[in-house]
Amino acid sequence: MLKNRDSWAFAFPPLLFLILPLYYMSAGFPQISYLVAFFLMVLFGAFYVAAWLQIPYRPRRLSSLNIAILAGLIATYLGGWWIAGINAPVAFQASYLCSVAIFLLPARLDYYALGIIYLLTMLQVAISPSITHWSAVLITIFTSLACFAGRSSVEAEKRRTLAAASETQAAKMRERARINADLHDVLGQTLTAISLNAQLSSRLLEQGRNQDAASALRTVQLLSRQALADVRQVVSASRETVIAEEIENARALCQAANITFSVSALDTIKPEIENLAAWMIREGISNLVHHSGSDKAWLLCTAKSVCLIDNGKGYQELVSDSDNAGSSGNDATGNGLCGLKDRAKNLAVISYGNLFSSAWEQLIAIDPEISTRADELILPPKYPRKRPHGFFLALYTR
């Protein structure tokens, strides 16, 4: 969705341009037709504001509420035109419809909608070729061009934001790799000391110097305990931050891609699958942002499972997009998910596939005994259930 302040900016200032047609309608008071046309014009403005405040930016599909708002917008436009008469300046309202079509309709519908709007505007000009109506045509065309320029700017900003979020995630990965390298160097010194003391104790035992050998072995024991403590401390800190960081990275990427991201955590994830879960979230979010075409995503976490769900294209279209992306994008069904399965091995099960409308429950969990059939998944509340669509990626312990 457009940022809230942007939605308000698009919604209210253009209403000033309804003053002319409203004035025209009021001049005909108290005739019933003009009263009704005036009321319809006010309703048109209300539906226009509601469209900007309720409909996401270029959604993949429209909800029932979105469709109702658009239907009200079109009905009040046509109703006002019919009641007020062909000579009324309602053609100016076409520019409002153009902005909604360009910014708020799914990509596959916007050009069809614009064509219909232009036809209606030209029809009014053909029936009543006045200066007012020709002015409305020019304003409609100018508004369309301005909206296309604005949409290009919004999408360019979206790409920049997404690139910045991806770079931030990559920087965190590089920093983590650097820390791991430093840890390796530190442990390398400790392990070298342990190895040398072990060799020394072996030689001392061969020479019969048992007390010196015992001292060397105590040093080995001390170094081993210290190294183990250091590793446990680092691993513990990593476990506390890895999942949280991946979820925050996922939020940032989804926000940049205009995807609503919801997280439901029912319990703390088991330590043995935390690292694998972090990798799954990272891979799943990358595929979701670049390939799914979704506008909503859910991350469901329990002690034994993690599931990432979206309302996008589904498995077959995801495969097609991945193939078309080639080396320029993440491979949604190749190295990425296959790599996750290799990482899981005997520790956990990785499942992925399509979601179907029959999969609907109020609980959020994945039973370890389920198969990879999508209709056995337990989905979050508010997941769309009318049509088979979407994609899931699930991890659960054996």
CSV table of C-alpha atoms in Angstrom, one decimal:
chain,number,residue,atom,x,y,z
A,1,MET,CA,0.0,0.0,0.0
A,2,LEU,CA,1.1,3.6,-0.6
A,3,LYS,CA,2.4,5.2,2.5
A,4,ASN,CA,-0.4,6.6,4.6
A,5,ARG,CA,0.6,10.3,4.1
A,6,ASP,CA,0.8,9.6,0.3
A,7,SER,CA,-2.6,8.1,0.3
A,8,TRP,CA,-4.1,11.1,2.0
A,9,ALA,CA,-2.2,13.4,-0.4
A,10,PHE,CA,-3.7,11.6,-3.4
A,11,ALA,CA,-7.2,11.4,-1.9
A,12,PHE,CA,-8.1,14.9,-0.7
A,13,PRO,CA,-6.5,17.7,-2.8
A,14,PRO,CA,-8.0,16.5,-6.1
A,15,LEU,CA,-11.5,16.9,-4.6
A,16,LEU,CA,-11.2,20.7,-5.1
A,17,PHE,CA,-11.7,20.1,-8.8
A,18,LEU,CA,-15.2,18.8,-8.1
A,19,ILE,CA,-16.3,22.3,-7.1
A,20,LEU,CA,-17.2,23.1,-10.8
A,21,PRO,CA,-19.5,20.2,-11.4
A,22,LEU,CA,-21.0,20.6,-7.9
A,23,TYR,CA,-21.7,24.3,-8.6
A,24,TYR,CA,-23.3,23.3,-11.9
A,25,MET,CA,-25.6,20.8,-10.1
A,26,SER,CA,-26.5,23.3,-7.3
A,27,ALA,CA,-27.6,25.8,-9.9
A,28,GLY,CA,-30.5,23.5,-10.8
A,29,PHE,CA,-31.9,23.3,-7.3
A,30,PRO,CA,-34.6,22.5,-6.3
A,31,GLN,CA,-35.2,20.2,-9.3
A,32,ILE,CA,-35.1,16.6,-8.1
A,33,SER,CA,-32.7,15.5,-10.9
A,34,TYR,CA,-30.1,18.1,-9.9
A,35,LEU,CA,-30.5,17.2,-6.2
A,36,VAL,CA,-29.9,13.5,-6.9
A,37,ALA,CA,-27.0,14.4,-9.3
A,38,PHE,CA,-25.4,16.6,-6.6
A,39,PHE,CA,-25.8,13.8,-4.0
A,40,LEU,CA,-24.2,11.3,-6.4
A,41,MET,CA,-21.3,13.7,-7.0
A,42,VAL,CA,-20.7,13.9,-3.3
A,43,LEU,CA,-20.8,10.1,-3.1
A,44,PHE,CA,-18.4,9.9,-6.0
A,45,GLY,CA,-15.9,12.0,-3.9
A,46,ALA,CA,-16.4,9.7,-0.9
A,47,PHE,CA,-15.8,6.6,-2.9
A,48,TYR,CA,-12.7,8.2,-4.5
A,49,VAL,CA,-11.2,8.9,-1.0
A,50,ALA,CA,-12.1,5.4,0.2
A,51,ALA,CA,-10.3,3.9,-2.8
A,52,TRP,CA,-7.1,5.7,-2.0
A,53,LEU,CA,-7.3,4.9,1.7
A,54,GLN,CA,-8.3,1.2,1.4
A,55,ILE,CA,-7.0,-0.3,-1.8
A,56,PRO,CA,-3.3,-1.4,-1.9
A,57,TYR,CA,-0.9,0.0,-4.5
A,58,ARG,CA,-1.4,-2.1,-7.7
A,59,PRO,CA,-2.6,-5.3,-5.8
A,60,ARG,CA,-2.3,-8.7,-7.4
A,61,ARG,CA,-6.0,-9.2,-6.8
A,62,LEU,CA,-8.9,-7.2,-5.4
A,63,SER,CA,-10.7,-8.0,-2.2
A,64,SER,CA,-14.5,-7.9,-1.9
A,65,LEU,CA,-14.3,-4.5,-0.2
A,66,ASN,CA,-12.0,-3.1,-2.9
A,67,ILE,CA,-14.4,-4.3,-5.6
A,68,ALA,CA,-17.4,-2.7,-3.7
A,69,ILE,CA,-15.5,0.6,-3.5
A,70,LEU,CA,-14.6,0.6,-7.2
A,71,ALA,CA,-18.2,-0.4,-8.1
A,72,GLY,CA,-19.5,2.5,-6.1
A,73,LEU,CA,-17.1,4.9,-7.8
A,74,ILE,CA,-18.2,3.8,-11.3
A,75,ALA,CA,-21.9,3.7,-10.4
A,76,THR,CA,-21.9,7.2,-9.0
A,77,TYR,CA,-20.0,8.5,-12.1
A,78,LEU,CA,-22.4,6.9,-14.6
A,79,GLY,CA,-25.5,7.7,-12.4
A,80,GLY,CA,-24.5,11.4,-12.2
A,81,TRP,CA,-24.0,11.5,-15.9
A,82,TRP,CA,-27.3,9.9,-16.7
A,83,ILE,CA,-29.4,11.9,-14.2
A,84,ALA,CA,-27.7,15.3,-14.8
A,85,GLY,CA,-27.8,15.0,-18.6
A,86,ILE,CA,-25.2,14.8,-21.3
A,87,ASN,CA,-24.5,18.5,-21.1
A,88,ALA,CA,-23.4,18.4,-17.4
A,89,PRO,CA,-19.7,18.7,-16.8
A,90,VAL,CA,-19.4,15.2,-15.3
A,91,ALA,CA,-16.7,14.3,-17.8
A,92,PHE,CA,-14.2,16.0,-15.5
A,93,GLN,CA,-14.7,13.0,-13.2
A,94,ALA,CA,-13.0,10.8,-15.7
A,95,SER,CA,-9.6,12.1,-14.6
A,96,TYR,CA,-10.3,10.7,-11.1
A,97,LEU,CA,-11.1,7.3,-12.6
A,98,CYS,CA,-7.8,7.5,-14.5
A,99,SER,CA,-5.7,8.0,-11.4
A,100,VAL,CA,-7.5,5.1,-9.7
A,101,ALA,CA,-7.0,2.8,-12.7
A,102,ILE,CA,-3.2,3.6,-13.0
A,103,PHE,CA,-2.3,3.4,-9.3
A,104,LEU,CA,-4.8,1.1,-7.7
A,105,LEU,CA,-5.9,-1.6,-10.2
A,106,PRO,CA,-4.0,-4.8,-10.7
A,107,ALA,CA,-1.4,-4.5,-13.5
A,108,ARG,CA,-3.4,-6.8,-15.9
A,109,LEU,CA,-6.5,-4.5,-15.7
A,110,ASP,CA,-5.2,-0.9,-15.7
A,111,TYR,CA,-5.0,-0.5,-19.5
A,112,TYR,CA,-8.4,-2.0,-20.1
A,113,ALA,CA,-9.9,0.3,-17.6
A,114,LEU,CA,-8.2,3.4,-19.2
A,115,GLY,CA,-9.5,2.4,-22.6
A,116,ILE,CA,-13.1,2.2,-21.2
A,117,ILE,CA,-12.7,5.6,-19.5
A,118,TYR,CA,-11.4,7.2,-22.7
A,119,LEU,CA,-14.3,5.8,-24.7
A,120,LEU,CA,-16.8,7.2,-22.2
A,121,THR,CA,-15.2,10.6,-22.3
A,122,MET,CA,-15.1,10.6,-26.1
A,123,LEU,CA,-18.7,9.4,-26.2
A,124,GLN,CA,-19.8,12.5,-24.3
A,125,VAL,CA,-17.8,14.7,-26.6
A,126,ALA,CA,-19.3,13.0,-29.7
A,127,ILE,CA,-22.8,13.5,-28.4
A,128,SER,CA,-22.3,17.1,-27.2
A,129,PRO,CA,-19.1,18.6,-28.6
A,130,SER,CA,-18.7,21.6,-26.3
A,131,ILE,CA,-15.6,23.5,-25.1
A,132,THR,CA,-16.2,22.1,-21.6
A,133,HIS,CA,-16.2,18.5,-22.8
A,134,TRP,CA,-13.1,18.9,-24.9
A,135,SER,CA,-11.4,20.5,-21.9
A,136,ALA,CA,-12.4,17.4,-19.9
A,137,VAL,CA,-10.8,15.2,-22.5
A,138,LEU,CA,-7.6,17.2,-22.4
A,139,ILE,CA,-7.6,17.1,-18.6
A,140,THR,CA,-8.2,13.4,-18.6
A,141,ILE,CA,-5.2,12.8,-21.0
A,142,PHE,CA,-3.0,15.1,-19.0
A,143,THR,CA,-4.0,13.4,-15.8
A,144,SER,CA,-3.2,10.0,-17.3
A,145,LEU,CA,0.3,11.1,-18.3
A,146,ALA,CA,1.0,12.6,-14.9
A,147,CYS,CA,-0.2,9.5,-13.2
A,148,PHE,CA,2.0,7.3,-15.4
A,149,ALA,CA,5.0,9.5,-14.5
A,150,GLY,CA,4.1,9.3,-10.8
A,151,ARG,CA,3.7,5.5,-11.0
A,152,SER,CA,7.1,5.2,-12.6
A,153,SER,CA,8.6,7.3,-9.8
A,154,VAL,CA,6.9,5.2,-7.1
A,155,GLU,CA,8.1,1.9,-8.7
A,156,ALA,CA,11.6,3.3,-9.1
A,157,GLU,CA,11.6,4.3,-5.4
A,158,LYS,CA,10.3,0.8,-4.6
A,159,ARG,CA,13.2,-0.8,-6.5
A,160,ARG,CA,15.7,1.4,-4.8
A,161,THR,CA,14.3,0.6,-1.4
A,162,LEU,CA,14.3,-3.1,-2.1
A,163,ALA,CA,17.9,-2.9,-3.3
A,164,ALA,CA,18.9,-1.0,-0.2
A,165,ALA,CA,17.2,-3.6,2.0
A,166,SER,CA,18.9,-6.4,0.1
A,167,GLU,CA,22.3,-4.7,0.5
A,168,THR,CA,21.7,-4.3,4.2
A,169,GLN,CA,20.9,-8.0,4.5
A,170,ALA,CA,24.1,-8.8,2.5
A,171,ALA,CA,26.1,-6.5,4.7
A,172,LYS,CA,24.9,-8.3,7.8
A,173,MET,CA,25.8,-11.6,6.2
A,174,ARG,CA,29.3,-10.3,5.4
A,175,GLU,CA,29.7,-9.1,9.0
A,176,ARG,CA,28.6,-12.5,10.3
A,177,ALA,CA,31.1,-14.2,8.0
A,178,ARG,CA,33.8,-11.9,9.3
A,179,ILE,CA,32.9,-12.7,12.9
A,180,ASN,CA,33.0,-16.4,12.1
A,181,ALA,CA,36.4,-16.0,10.6
A,182,ASP,CA,37.7,-14.2,13.6
A,183,LEU,CA,36.2,-16.9,15.9
A,184,HIS,CA,37.9,-19.5,13.7
A,185,ASP,CA,41.2,-17.7,14.2
A,186,VAL,CA,40.8,-17.5,18.0
A,187,LEU,CA,39.7,-21.2,18.3
A,188,GLY,CA,42.6,-22.1,16.0
A,189,GLN,CA,45.1,-20.7,18.5
A,190,THR,CA,43.4,-22.6,21.4
A,191,LEU,CA,43.2,-25.8,19.5
A,192,THR,CA,46.9,-25.5,18.5
A,193,ALA,CA,47.8,-25.1,22.1
A,194,ILE,CA,45.7,-28.1,23.0
A,195,SER,CA,47.4,-30.2,20.3
A,196,LEU,CA,50.9,-29.1,21.5
A,197,ASN,CA,50.2,-29.9,25.1
A,198,ALA,CA,48.7,-33.3,24.2
A,199,GLN,CA,51.9,-34.1,22.2
A,200,LEU,CA,54.0,-33.0,25.2
A,201,SER,CA,52.1,-35.1,27.6
A,202,SER,CA,52.5,-38.1,25.3
A,203,ARG,CA,56.3,-37.6,25.2
A,204,LEU,CA,56.5,-37.1,29.0
A,205,LEU,CA,54.6,-40.3,29.6
A,206,GLU,CA,57.0,-42.2,27.4
A,207,GLN,CA,59.9,-40.8,29.4
A,208,GLY,CA,58.2,-41.8,32.7
A,209,ARG,CA,57.7,-38.2,33.8
A,210,ASN,CA,54.1,-38.8,35.0
A,211,GLN,CA,53.8,-35.7,37.1
A,212,ASP,CA,54.8,-33.4,34.3
A,213,ALA,CA,52.6,-35.3,31.9
A,214,ALA,CA,49.6,-34.9,34.3
A,215,SER,CA,50.3,-31.2,34.5
A,216,ALA,CA,50.3,-31.0,30.7
A,217,LEU,CA,47.0,-32.9,30.6
A,218,ARG,CA,45.5,-30.6,33.1
A,219,THR,CA,46.4,-27.7,30.8
A,220,VAL,CA,44.8,-29.5,27.9
A,221,GLN,CA,41.7,-30.0,30.0
A,222,LEU,CA,41.6,-26.3,31.0
A,223,LEU,CA,42.0,-25.1,27.4
A,224,SER,CA,39.3,-27.5,26.2
A,225,ARG,CA,36.9,-26.3,28.8
A,226,GLN,CA,37.6,-22.7,28.0
A,227,ALA,CA,37.2,-23.3,24.2
A,228,LEU,CA,33.9,-25.1,24.8
A,229,ALA,CA,32.7,-22.2,27.0
A,230,ASP,CA,33.6,-19.7,24.3
A,231,VAL,CA,31.9,-21.7,21.6
A,232,ARG,CA,28.8,-22.1,23.7
A,233,GLN,CA,28.7,-18.4,24.5
A,234,VAL,CA,29.0,-17.5,20.8
A,235,VAL,CA,26.4,-20.1,19.7
A,236,SER,CA,24.0,-19.0,22.4
A,237,ALA,CA,24.3,-15.3,21.4
A,238,SER,CA,23.9,-16.4,17.7
A,239,ARG,CA,20.8,-18.4,18.4
A,240,GLU,CA,19.2,-15.4,20.2
A,241,THR,CA,19.9,-13.1,17.3
A,242,VAL,CA,19.8,-15.2,14.1
A,243,ILE,CA,16.0,-15.8,14.0
A,244,ALA,CA,15.2,-12.3,15.2
A,245,GLU,CA,17.5,-10.8,12.6
A,246,GLU,CA,16.1,-12.9,9.8
A,247,ILE,CA,12.5,-11.9,10.7
A,248,GLU,CA,13.5,-8.2,10.8
A,249,ASN,CA,15.3,-8.6,7.4
A,250,ALA,CA,12.1,-10.3,6.1
A,251,ARG,CA,10.0,-7.4,7.3
A,252,ALA,CA,12.3,-4.9,5.7
A,253,LEU,CA,12.3,-6.7,2.3
A,254,CYS,CA,8.5,-7.2,2.3
A,255,GLN,CA,7.9,-3.6,3.2
A,256,ALA,CA,10.1,-2.5,0.4
A,257,ALA,CA,8.2,-4.8,-2.0
A,258,ASN,CA,4.7,-3.6,-0.7
A,259,ILE,CA,4.0,-7.0,0.8
A,260,THR,CA,2.1,-7.2,4.1
A,261,PHE,CA,4.1,-9.5,6.3
A,262,SER,CA,2.6,-11.1,9.5
A,263,VAL,CA,4.5,-13.2,12.0
A,264,SER,CA,2.8,-15.6,14.5
A,265,ALA,CA,5.1,-17.2,17.0
A,266,LEU,CA,3.5,-19.7,19.3
A,267,ASP,CA,6.6,-21.0,21.0
A,268,THR,CA,10.4,-20.8,21.0
A,269,ILE,CA,11.9,-22.7,18.1
A,270,LYS,CA,13.9,-25.8,19.2
A,271,PRO,CA,17.6,-25.1,19.3
A,272,GLU,CA,18.5,-27.9,16.9
A,273,ILE,CA,16.5,-26.4,14.1
A,274,GLU,CA,17.2,-22.7,14.7
A,275,ASN,CA,20.0,-22.3,12.2
A,276,LEU,CA,18.1,-24.2,9.6
A,277,ALA,CA,14.9,-22.2,10.3
A,278,ALA,CA,16.9,-19.0,9.8
A,279,TRP,CA,18.2,-20.3,6.4
A,280,MET,CA,14.6,-21.3,5.4
A,281,ILE,CA,13.2,-17.8,6.3
A,282,ARG,CA,16.0,-16.1,4.3
A,283,GLU,CA,15.6,-18.3,1.2
A,284,GLY,CA,11.8,-18.3,1.4
A,285,ILE,CA,11.5,-14.5,1.7
A,286,SER,CA,14.0,-14.0,-1.2
A,287,ASN,CA,11.8,-16.3,-3.5
A,288,LEU,CA,8.6,-14.6,-2.2
A,289,VAL,CA,9.8,-11.1,-3.0
A,290,HIS,CA,11.4,-11.8,-6.4
A,291,HIS,CA,9.0,-14.4,-7.8
A,292,SER,CA,5.7,-14.9,-6.0
A,293,GLY,CA,3.8,-11.8,-7.1
A,294,SER,CA,2.0,-11.9,-3.7
A,295,ASP,CA,0.9,-9.0,-1.6
A,296,LYS,CA,0.5,-10.8,1.7
A,297,ALA,CA,2.8,-13.3,3.5
A,298,TRP,CA,2.6,-15.1,6.8
A,299,LEU,CA,5.4,-16.6,8.9
A,300,LEU,CA,4.2,-19.2,11.4
A,301,CYS,CA,6.6,-20.5,14.1
A,302,THR,CA,6.2,-23.2,16.7
A,303,ALA,CA,8.7,-25.1,18.8
A,304,LYS,CA,9.0,-27.8,16.1
A,305,SER,CA,8.1,-26.1,12.8
A,306,VAL,CA,8.4,-23.0,10.7
A,307,CYS,CA,6.1,-22.3,7.8
A,308,LEU,CA,6.2,-19.4,5.3
A,309,ILE,CA,3.0,-18.8,3.3
A,310,ASP,CA,2.0,-16.3,0.6
A,311,ASN,CA,-1.0,-15.6,-1.5
A,312,GLY,CA,0.9,-15.3,-4.8
A,313,LYS,CA,1.0,-17.3,-8.0
A,314,GLY,CA,1.5,-20.8,-6.8
A,315,TYR,CA,4.0,-23.5,-7.4
A,316,GLN,CA,3.8,-23.9,-11.2
A,317,GLU,CA,4.0,-20.2,-12.0
A,318,LEU,CA,6.8,-19.9,-9.5
A,319,VAL,CA,8.8,-22.5,-11.4
A,320,SER,CA,8.2,-20.6,-14.6
A,321,ASP,CA,9.3,-17.3,-13.2
A,322,SER,CA,12.4,-18.9,-11.8
A,323,ASP,CA,13.3,-20.5,-15.1
A,324,ASN,CA,12.8,-17.1,-16.9
A,325,ALA,CA,14.9,-15.3,-14.3
A,326,GLY,CA,17.9,-17.5,-15.1
A,327,SER,CA,21.0,-16.4,-13.3
A,328,SER,CA,19.7,-12.9,-12.6
A,329,GLY,CA,17.5,-14.0,-9.7
A,330,ASN,CA,17.4,-16.6,-7.0
A,331,ASP,CA,16.4,-20.0,-8.2
A,332,ALA,CA,13.1,-20.6,-6.4
A,333,THR,CA,13.0,-24.3,-7.0
A,334,GLY,CA,16.6,-25.2,-7.8
A,335,ASN,CA,19.7,-24.6,-5.7
A,336,GLY,CA,17.8,-22.7,-3.0
A,337,LEU,CA,15.2,-25.2,-1.9
A,338,CYS,CA,17.2,-28.2,-2.8
A,339,GLY,CA,20.0,-26.7,-0.7
A,340,LEU,CA,17.7,-26.4,2.2
A,341,LYS,CA,16.7,-30.0,1.9
A,342,ASP,CA,20.3,-31.0,1.9
A,343,ARG,CA,20.9,-28.9,5.0
A,344,ALA,CA,17.9,-30.5,6.7
A,345,LYS,CA,18.9,-34.2,6.0
A,346,ASN,CA,17.9,-36.3,9.0
A,347,LEU,CA,17.3,-33.2,11.2
A,348,ALA,CA,14.0,-32.0,9.7
A,349,VAL,CA,11.7,-32.1,6.7
A,350,ILE,CA,11.4,-29.4,4.1
A,351,SER,CA,8.1,-29.2,2.2
A,352,TYR,CA,6.8,-26.8,-0.4
A,353,GLY,CA,3.9,-26.6,-2.9
A,354,ASN,CA,0.6,-24.9,-3.7
A,355,LEU,CA,-2.1,-23.9,-1.2
A,356,PHE,CA,-5.8,-24.7,-1.7
A,357,SER,CA,-8.9,-23.1,-0.4
A,358,SER,CA,-9.9,-26.2,1.6
A,359,ALA,CA,-6.9,-25.7,3.9
A,360,TRP,CA,-8.5,-23.4,6.5
A,361,GLU,CA,-8.3,-23.6,10.3
A,362,GLN,CA,-8.1,-21.1,13.1
A,363,LEU,CA,-5.0,-22.7,14.6
A,364,ILE,CA,-1.4,-22.0,13.5
A,365,ALA,CA,0.7,-25.1,13.7
A,366,ILE,CA,2.2,-27.8,11.5
A,367,ASP,CA,1.9,-31.3,12.8
A,368,PRO,CA,5.1,-33.3,12.3
A,369,GLU,CA,3.1,-36.2,10.9
A,370,ILE,CA,1.6,-34.3,8.0
A,371,SER,CA,2.5,-35.0,4.4
A,372,THR,CA,3.4,-32.4,1.8
A,373,ARG,CA,-0.2,-32.2,0.6
A,374,ALA,CA,-1.3,-28.6,0.7
A,375,ASP,CA,-4.8,-29.2,1.9
A,376,GLU,CA,-3.4,-30.7,5.1
A,377,LEU,CA,-1.6,-27.5,6.1
A,378,ILE,CA,-3.2,-25.5,8.9
A,379,LEU,CA,-3.4,-21.9,7.7
A,380,PRO,CA,-3.6,-18.6,9.6
A,381,PRO,CA,-6.9,-16.7,10.0
A,382,LYS,CA,-7.7,-14.3,7.2
A,383,TYR,CA,-6.0,-16.4,4.5
A,384,PRO,CA,-8.0,-16.1,1.2
A,385,ARG,CA,-10.0,-19.2,0.7
A,386,LYS,CA,-12.1,-18.9,-2.4
A,387,ARG,CA,-9.6,-19.9,-5.1
A,388,PRO,CA,-6.6,-22.3,-5.2
A,389,HIS,CA,-3.6,-20.1,-5.1
A,390,GLY,CA,-0.5,-19.3,-3.1
A,391,PHE,CA,2.6,-21.1,-2.1
A,392,PHE,CA,3.9,-22.6,1.1
A,393,LEU,CA,7.4,-23.5,2.4
A,394,ALA,CA,7.4,-25.5,5.6
A,395,LEU,CA,10.1,-27.0,7.9
A,396,TYR,CA,9.2,-29.4,10.7
A,397,THR,CA,11.3,-31.7,12.9
A,398,ARG,CA,11.0,-35.4,12.4
